PDB file of C-alpha atoms in Angstrom:
ATOM      1  CA  MET A  27       1.049   1.056   9.926  1.00  0.00           C
ATOM      2  CA  SER A  28       3.469  -1.111  11.787  1.00  0.00           C
ATOM      3  CA  GLY A  29       2.190  -2.740  14.852  1.00  0.00           C
ATOM      4  CA  SER A  30       4.924  -0.627  17.129  1.00  0.00           C
ATOM      5  CA  ASP A  31       2.868   2.739  15.375  1.00  0.00           C
ATOM      6  CA  ASP A  32      -0.258   1.515  15.735  1.00  0.00           C
ATOM      7  CA  LEU A  33      -0.968   1.868  19.718  1.00  0.00           C
ATOM      8  CA  ARG A  34       0.975   5.554  19.678  1.00  0.00           C
ATOM      9  CA  SER A  35      -0.930   6.802  16.407  1.00  0.00           C
ATOM     10  CA  MET A  36      -4.529   5.754  17.257  1.00  0.00           C
ATOM     11  CA  ALA A  37      -5.665   8.987  18.328  1.00  0.00           C
ATOM     12  CA  ALA A  38      -4.636  10.349  15.214  1.00  0.00           C
ATOM     13  CA  ARG A  39      -6.097   7.767  12.702  1.00  0.00           C
ATOM     14  CA  LEU A  40      -8.468   8.908   9.915  1.00  0.00           C
ATOM     15  CA  PRO A  41     -11.645   6.385   9.014  1.00  0.00           C
ATOM     16  CA  ASP A  42     -11.392   4.775   5.376  1.00  0.00           C
ATOM     17  CA  SER A  43     -12.855   6.804   2.755  1.00  0.00           C
ATOM     18  CA  ASP A  44     -14.353   6.546  -0.707  1.00  0.00           C
ATOM     19  CA  THR A  45     -15.070  10.194  -1.163  1.00  0.00           C
ATOM     20  CA  PRO A  46     -13.618  10.886  -4.647  1.00  0.00           C
ATOM     21  CA  SER A  47     -11.628  14.027  -3.245  1.00  0.00           C
ATOM     22  CA  ASP A  48     -10.636  11.698   0.005  1.00  0.00           C
ATOM     23  CA  ARG A  49      -9.889   8.291  -0.969  1.00  0.00           C
ATOM     24  CA  LEU A  50      -7.899   6.690   2.312  1.00  0.00           C
ATOM     25  CA  ARG A  51      -6.905   3.566   3.511  1.00  0.00           C
ATOM     26  CA  ASN A  52      -4.867   2.970   6.411  1.00  0.00           C
ATOM     27  CA  TYR A  53      -2.641  -0.572   6.081  1.00  0.00           C
ATOM     28  CA  GLU A  54      -1.751  -1.763   9.666  1.00  0.00           C
ATOM     29  CA  ILE A  55       0.694  -4.564   9.599  1.00  0.00           C
ATOM     30  CA  ALA A  56       0.469  -6.643  12.882  1.00  0.00           C
ATOM     31  CA  GLY A  57       3.439  -7.831  14.151  1.00  0.00           C
ATOM     32  CA  SER A  58       5.452  -5.836  12.261  1.00  0.00           C
ATOM     33  CA  ALA A  59       8.291  -3.027  13.596  1.00  0.00           C
ATOM     34  CA  HIS A  60       8.749   0.644  12.559  1.00  0.00           C
ATOM     35  CA  ALA A  61      12.210   0.476  12.490  1.00  0.00           C
ATOM     36  CA  THR A  62      13.339  -2.846  10.931  1.00  0.00           C
ATOM     37  CA  PRO A  63      16.955  -3.895   9.976  1.00  0.00           C
ATOM     38  CA  ASP A  64      16.107  -3.107   6.007  1.00  0.00           C
ATOM     39  CA  GLU A  65      16.135   0.798   7.610  1.00  0.00           C
ATOM     40  CA  LEU A  66      20.056   0.496   8.006  1.00  0.00           C
ATOM     41  CA  ASN A  67      20.370  -0.864   4.291  1.00  0.00           C
ATOM     42  CA  PHE A  68      19.269   2.492   3.394  1.00  0.00           C
ATOM     43  CA  ALA A  69      20.508   4.933   6.191  1.00  0.00           C
ATOM     44  CA  ALA A  70      23.266   6.510   6.383  1.00  0.00           C
ATOM     45  CA  ALA A  71      26.307   5.174   7.300  1.00  0.00           C
ATOM     46  CA  PRO A  72      27.018   5.006  11.214  1.00  0.00           C
ATOM     47  CA  ALA A  73      30.323   7.524  10.625  1.00  0.00           C
ATOM     48  CA  ASP A  74      27.613  10.047   8.904  1.00  0.00           C
ATOM     49  CA  ILE A  75      24.988   9.324  11.747  1.00  0.00           C
ATOM     50  CA  ILE A  76      27.602  10.176  14.357  1.00  0.00           C
ATOM     51  CA  LYS A  77      29.201  13.262  12.469  1.00  0.00           C
ATOM     52  CA  GLY A  78      25.050  14.785  12.440  1.00  0.00           C
ATOM     53  CA  SER A  79      25.431  14.409  16.182  1.00  0.00           C
ATOM     54  CA  ARG A  80      23.125  11.305  16.260  1.00  0.00           C
ATOM     55  CA  ALA A  81      23.073   7.630  17.806  1.00  0.00           C
ATOM     56  CA  VAL A  82      23.731   5.153  15.661  1.00  0.00           C
ATOM     57  CA  PRO A  83      20.615   2.752  15.796  1.00  0.00           C
ATOM     58  CA  PRO A  84      21.245  -0.179  18.383  1.00  0.00           C
ATOM     59  CA  MET A  85      21.023  -3.863  16.555  1.00  0.00           C
ATOM     60  CA  ASP A  86      20.211  -5.199  20.023  1.00  0.00           C
ATOM     61  CA  CYS A  87      17.302  -4.433  22.388  1.00  0.00           C
ATOM     62  CA  ASN A  88      16.746  -5.047  26.084  1.00  0.00           C
ATOM     63  CA  GLU A  89      14.852  -8.014  24.517  1.00  0.00           C
ATOM     64  CA  GLY A  90      17.028  -9.531  22.091  1.00  0.00           C
ATOM     65  CA  PRO A  91      17.834  -8.645  18.299  1.00  0.00           C
ATOM     66  CA  ARG A  92      16.196  -6.218  16.381  1.00  0.00           C
ATOM     67  CA  SER A  93      12.868  -7.699  14.422  1.00  0.00           C
ATOM     68  CA  ARG A  94      13.589  -9.318  11.452  1.00  0.00           C
ATOM     69  CA  PHE A  95       9.853  -8.968  10.226  1.00  0.00           C
ATOM     70  CA  PRO A  96      10.251  -8.359   6.802  1.00  0.00           C
ATOM     71  CA  ASN A  97       8.010  -5.077   5.915  1.00  0.00           C
ATOM     72  CA  GLY A  98       8.555  -5.233   2.148  1.00  0.00           C
ATOM     73  CA  PRO A  99       6.387  -7.723   1.224  1.00  0.00           C
ATOM     74  CA  ALA A 100       3.480  -6.479   2.865  1.00  0.00           C
ATOM     75  CA  PHE A 101       4.425  -2.849   1.219  1.00  0.00           C
ATOM     76  CA  ASN A 102       4.487  -4.140  -2.114  1.00  0.00           C
ATOM     77  CA  ALA A 103       1.289  -6.120  -1.346  1.00  0.00           C
ATOM     78  CA  ILE A 104      -0.204  -2.640  -0.289  1.00  0.00           C
ATOM     79  CA  LEU A 105       1.100  -0.716  -3.155  1.00  0.00           C
ATOM     80  CA  LYS A 106      -0.560  -3.773  -5.709  1.00  0.00           C
ATOM     81  CA  ASN A 107      -3.796  -3.430  -3.654  1.00  0.00           C
ATOM     82  CA  LEU A 108      -4.129   0.503  -3.904  1.00  0.00           C
ATOM     83  CA  ASP A 109      -3.461  -0.142  -7.988  1.00  0.00           C
ATOM     84  CA  THR A 110      -6.340  -2.547  -7.823  1.00  0.00           C
ATOM     85  CA  TRP A 111      -8.707  -0.481  -5.297  1.00  0.00           C
ATOM     86  CA  VAL A 112      -8.491   2.980  -6.594  1.00  0.00           C
ATOM     87  CA  PRO A 113      -9.618   1.935 -10.201  1.00  0.00           C
ATOM     88  CA  THR A 114     -12.231  -0.288  -9.630  1.00  0.00           C
ATOM     89  CA  SER A 115     -13.563  -1.534  -6.105  1.00  0.00           C
ATOM     90  CA  THR A 116     -14.041  -0.369  -2.630  1.00  0.00           C
ATOM     91  CA  TRP A 117     -12.335  -2.333  -0.092  1.00  0.00           C
ATOM     92  CA  PHE A 118     -13.213  -2.879   3.573  1.00  0.00           C
ATOM     93  CA  GLY A 119     -10.948  -3.981   6.235  1.00  0.00           C
ATOM     94  CA  ASN A 120     -13.470  -5.694   7.921  1.00  0.00           C
ATOM     95  CA  SER A 121     -16.462  -7.910   7.338  1.00  0.00           C
ATOM     96  CA  THR A 122     -19.758  -9.424   9.527  1.00  0.00           C
ATOM     97  CA  GLY A 123     -20.113 -13.213  10.159  1.00  0.00           C
ATOM     98  CA  ALA A 124     -18.661 -15.979  11.852  1.00  0.00           C
ATOM     99  CA  SER A 125     -15.013 -16.387  12.975  1.00  0.00           C
ATOM    100  CA  PHE A 126     -12.546 -14.676  11.423  1.00  0.00           C
ATOM    101  CA  CYS A 127     -14.817 -12.552   9.328  1.00  0.00           C
ATOM    102  CA  SER A 128     -14.127  -9.539  11.493  1.00  0.00           C
ATOM    103  CA  ILE A 129     -10.570  -9.063  10.320  1.00  0.00           C
ATOM    104  CA  ALA A 130     -10.957 -10.856   6.905  1.00  0.00           C
ATOM    105  CA  GLY A 131     -12.518  -7.677   5.087  1.00  0.00           C
ATOM    106  CA  HIS A 132     -13.790  -7.658   1.970  1.00  0.00           C
ATOM    107  CA  GLU A 133     -14.108  -5.985  -1.561  1.00  0.00           C
ATOM    108  CA  VAL A 134     -17.145  -4.507  -3.591  1.00  0.00           C
ATOM    109  CA  PRO A 135     -16.850  -4.009  -7.098  1.00  0.00           C
ATOM    110  CA  PHE A 136     -17.799  -0.994  -8.872  1.00  0.00           C
ATOM    111  CA  ASP A 137     -20.390  -1.676 -10.774  1.00  0.00           C
ATOM    112  CA  LYS A 138     -20.747  -1.921 -15.033  1.00  0.00           C
ATOM    113  CA  ALA A 139     -22.268   1.503 -15.003  1.00  0.00           C
ATOM    114  CA  ARG A 140     -19.569   3.087 -13.003  1.00  0.00           C
ATOM    115  CA  LEU A 141     -16.747   1.533 -14.313  1.00  0.00           C
ATOM    116  CA  LYS A 142     -17.816   2.741 -17.738  1.00  0.00           C
ATOM    117  CA  VAL A 143     -17.918   6.608 -16.241  1.00  0.00           C
ATOM    118  CA  LEU A 144     -14.601   5.837 -14.943  1.00  0.00           C
ATOM    119  CA  TYR A 145     -13.395   4.125 -17.701  1.00  0.00           C
ATOM    120  CA  PRO A 146     -15.134   4.498 -21.373  1.00  0.00           C
ATOM    121  CA  THR A 147     -12.997   1.482 -23.142  1.00  0.00           C
ATOM    122  CA  HIS A 148     -10.277  -0.893 -21.986  1.00  0.00           C
ATOM    123  CA  ASP A 149      -7.705   1.295 -23.826  1.00  0.00           C
ATOM    124  CA  ALA A 150      -8.406   4.091 -21.575  1.00  0.00           C
ATOM    125  CA  TYR A 151      -8.302   2.094 -18.310  1.00  0.00           C
ATOM    126  CA  VAL A 152      -5.278   0.531 -19.661  1.00  0.00           C
ATOM    127  CA  ARG A 153      -3.589   4.110 -19.949  1.00  0.00           C
ATOM    128  CA  ALA A 154      -4.863   5.246 -16.517  1.00  0.00           C
ATOM    129  CA  VAL A 155      -2.998   2.729 -14.814  1.00  0.00           C
ATOM    130  CA  THR A 156       0.067   2.847 -17.210  1.00  0.00           C
ATOM    131  CA  ASN A 157       0.421   6.758 -16.188  1.00  0.00           C
ATOM    132  CA  ASP A 158      -0.051   6.080 -12.797  1.00  0.00           C
ATOM    133  CA  VAL A 159       2.463   3.267 -12.832  1.00  0.00           C
ATOM    134  CA  GLN A 160       4.688   5.201 -14.741  1.00  0.00           C
ATOM    135  CA  ARG A 161       4.378   8.024 -12.399  1.00  0.00           C
ATOM    136  CA  LEU A 162       4.966   6.142  -9.619  1.00  0.00           C
ATOM    137  CA  VAL A 163       7.976   4.459 -11.167  1.00  0.00           C
ATOM    138  CA  ALA A 164       9.476   7.213 -11.467  1.00  0.00           C
ATOM    139  CA  GLU A 165       8.899   8.609  -8.038  1.00  0.00           C
ATOM    140  CA  ARG A 166      10.265   5.543  -6.709  1.00  0.00           C
ATOM    141  CA  ALA A 167       7.090   4.594  -5.020  1.00  0.00           C
ATOM    142  CA  LEU A 168       7.002   1.394  -7.206  1.00  0.00           C
ATOM    143  CA  THR A 169      10.009  -0.471  -8.494  1.00  0.00           C
ATOM    144  CA  LYS A 170       9.883  -0.885 -12.317  1.00  0.00           C
ATOM    145  CA  GLU A 171       9.238  -5.151 -11.987  1.00  0.00           C
ATOM    146  CA  ASP A 172       6.230  -4.293 -10.106  1.00  0.00           C
ATOM    147  CA  GLY A 173       4.998  -1.588 -12.072  1.00  0.00           C
ATOM    148  CA  ASP A 174       5.218  -3.974 -15.503  1.00  0.00           C
ATOM    149  CA  ALA A 175       3.393  -6.823 -13.364  1.00  0.00           C
ATOM    150  CA  LEU A 176       0.746  -4.020 -12.675  1.00  0.00           C
ATOM    151  CA  ILE A 177       0.678  -2.720 -16.408  1.00  0.00           C
ATOM    152  CA  ALA A 178       0.393  -6.573 -17.686  1.00  0.00           C
ATOM    153  CA  GLU A 179      -2.160  -7.044 -15.397  1.00  0.00           C
ATOM    154  CA  ALA A 180      -4.188  -4.108 -16.381  1.00  0.00           C
ATOM    155  CA  LYS A 181      -4.009  -5.213 -19.949  1.00  0.00           C
ATOM    156  CA  GLY A 182      -5.577  -8.466 -19.458  1.00  0.00           C
ATOM    157  CA  ALA A 183      -8.125  -6.990 -16.624  1.00  0.00           C
ATOM    158  CA  ALA A 184     -12.158  -6.918 -18.088  1.00  0.00           C
ATOM    159  CA  VAL A 185     -12.207  -3.314 -17.742  1.00  0.00           C
ATOM    160  CA  PRO A 186     -14.877  -2.006 -18.279  1.00  0.00           C
ATOM    161  CA  PHE A 187     -16.708  -5.112 -18.711  1.00  0.00           C
TER     162      PHE A 187
END
């Protein structure tokens, strides 16, 4: 969720969940805009937008040029965290303690017994990651390069212990 979406969507936000049938994480990218210049690289050409009876998105707003905040790196990290979170840990977006703990978050790895149930062997873990990554690459939700890196990471992971 971009910074510009946060306040408008807060009422519809669902709490993070670790229920097996309803795993959910909501990422909020502080300082980011929903409509970045990157969207124009992948959108219809201005002439086609006009043909569709729509206004071409402006490059400048009252306060100045559109935000250049790079959402792409955050999206790549979110996908990588998702791949790491879903098989082996529970992730929390905030923590207790001094100073920045409330926004630092933390991870609670699954215990050995739970990992062994989910992935009886290391090969089972690598197969599960590989299958998911290949599907996500095919759906264009991950780049091939990021997918290859995730599979390599899974091959080197100590799962199960």
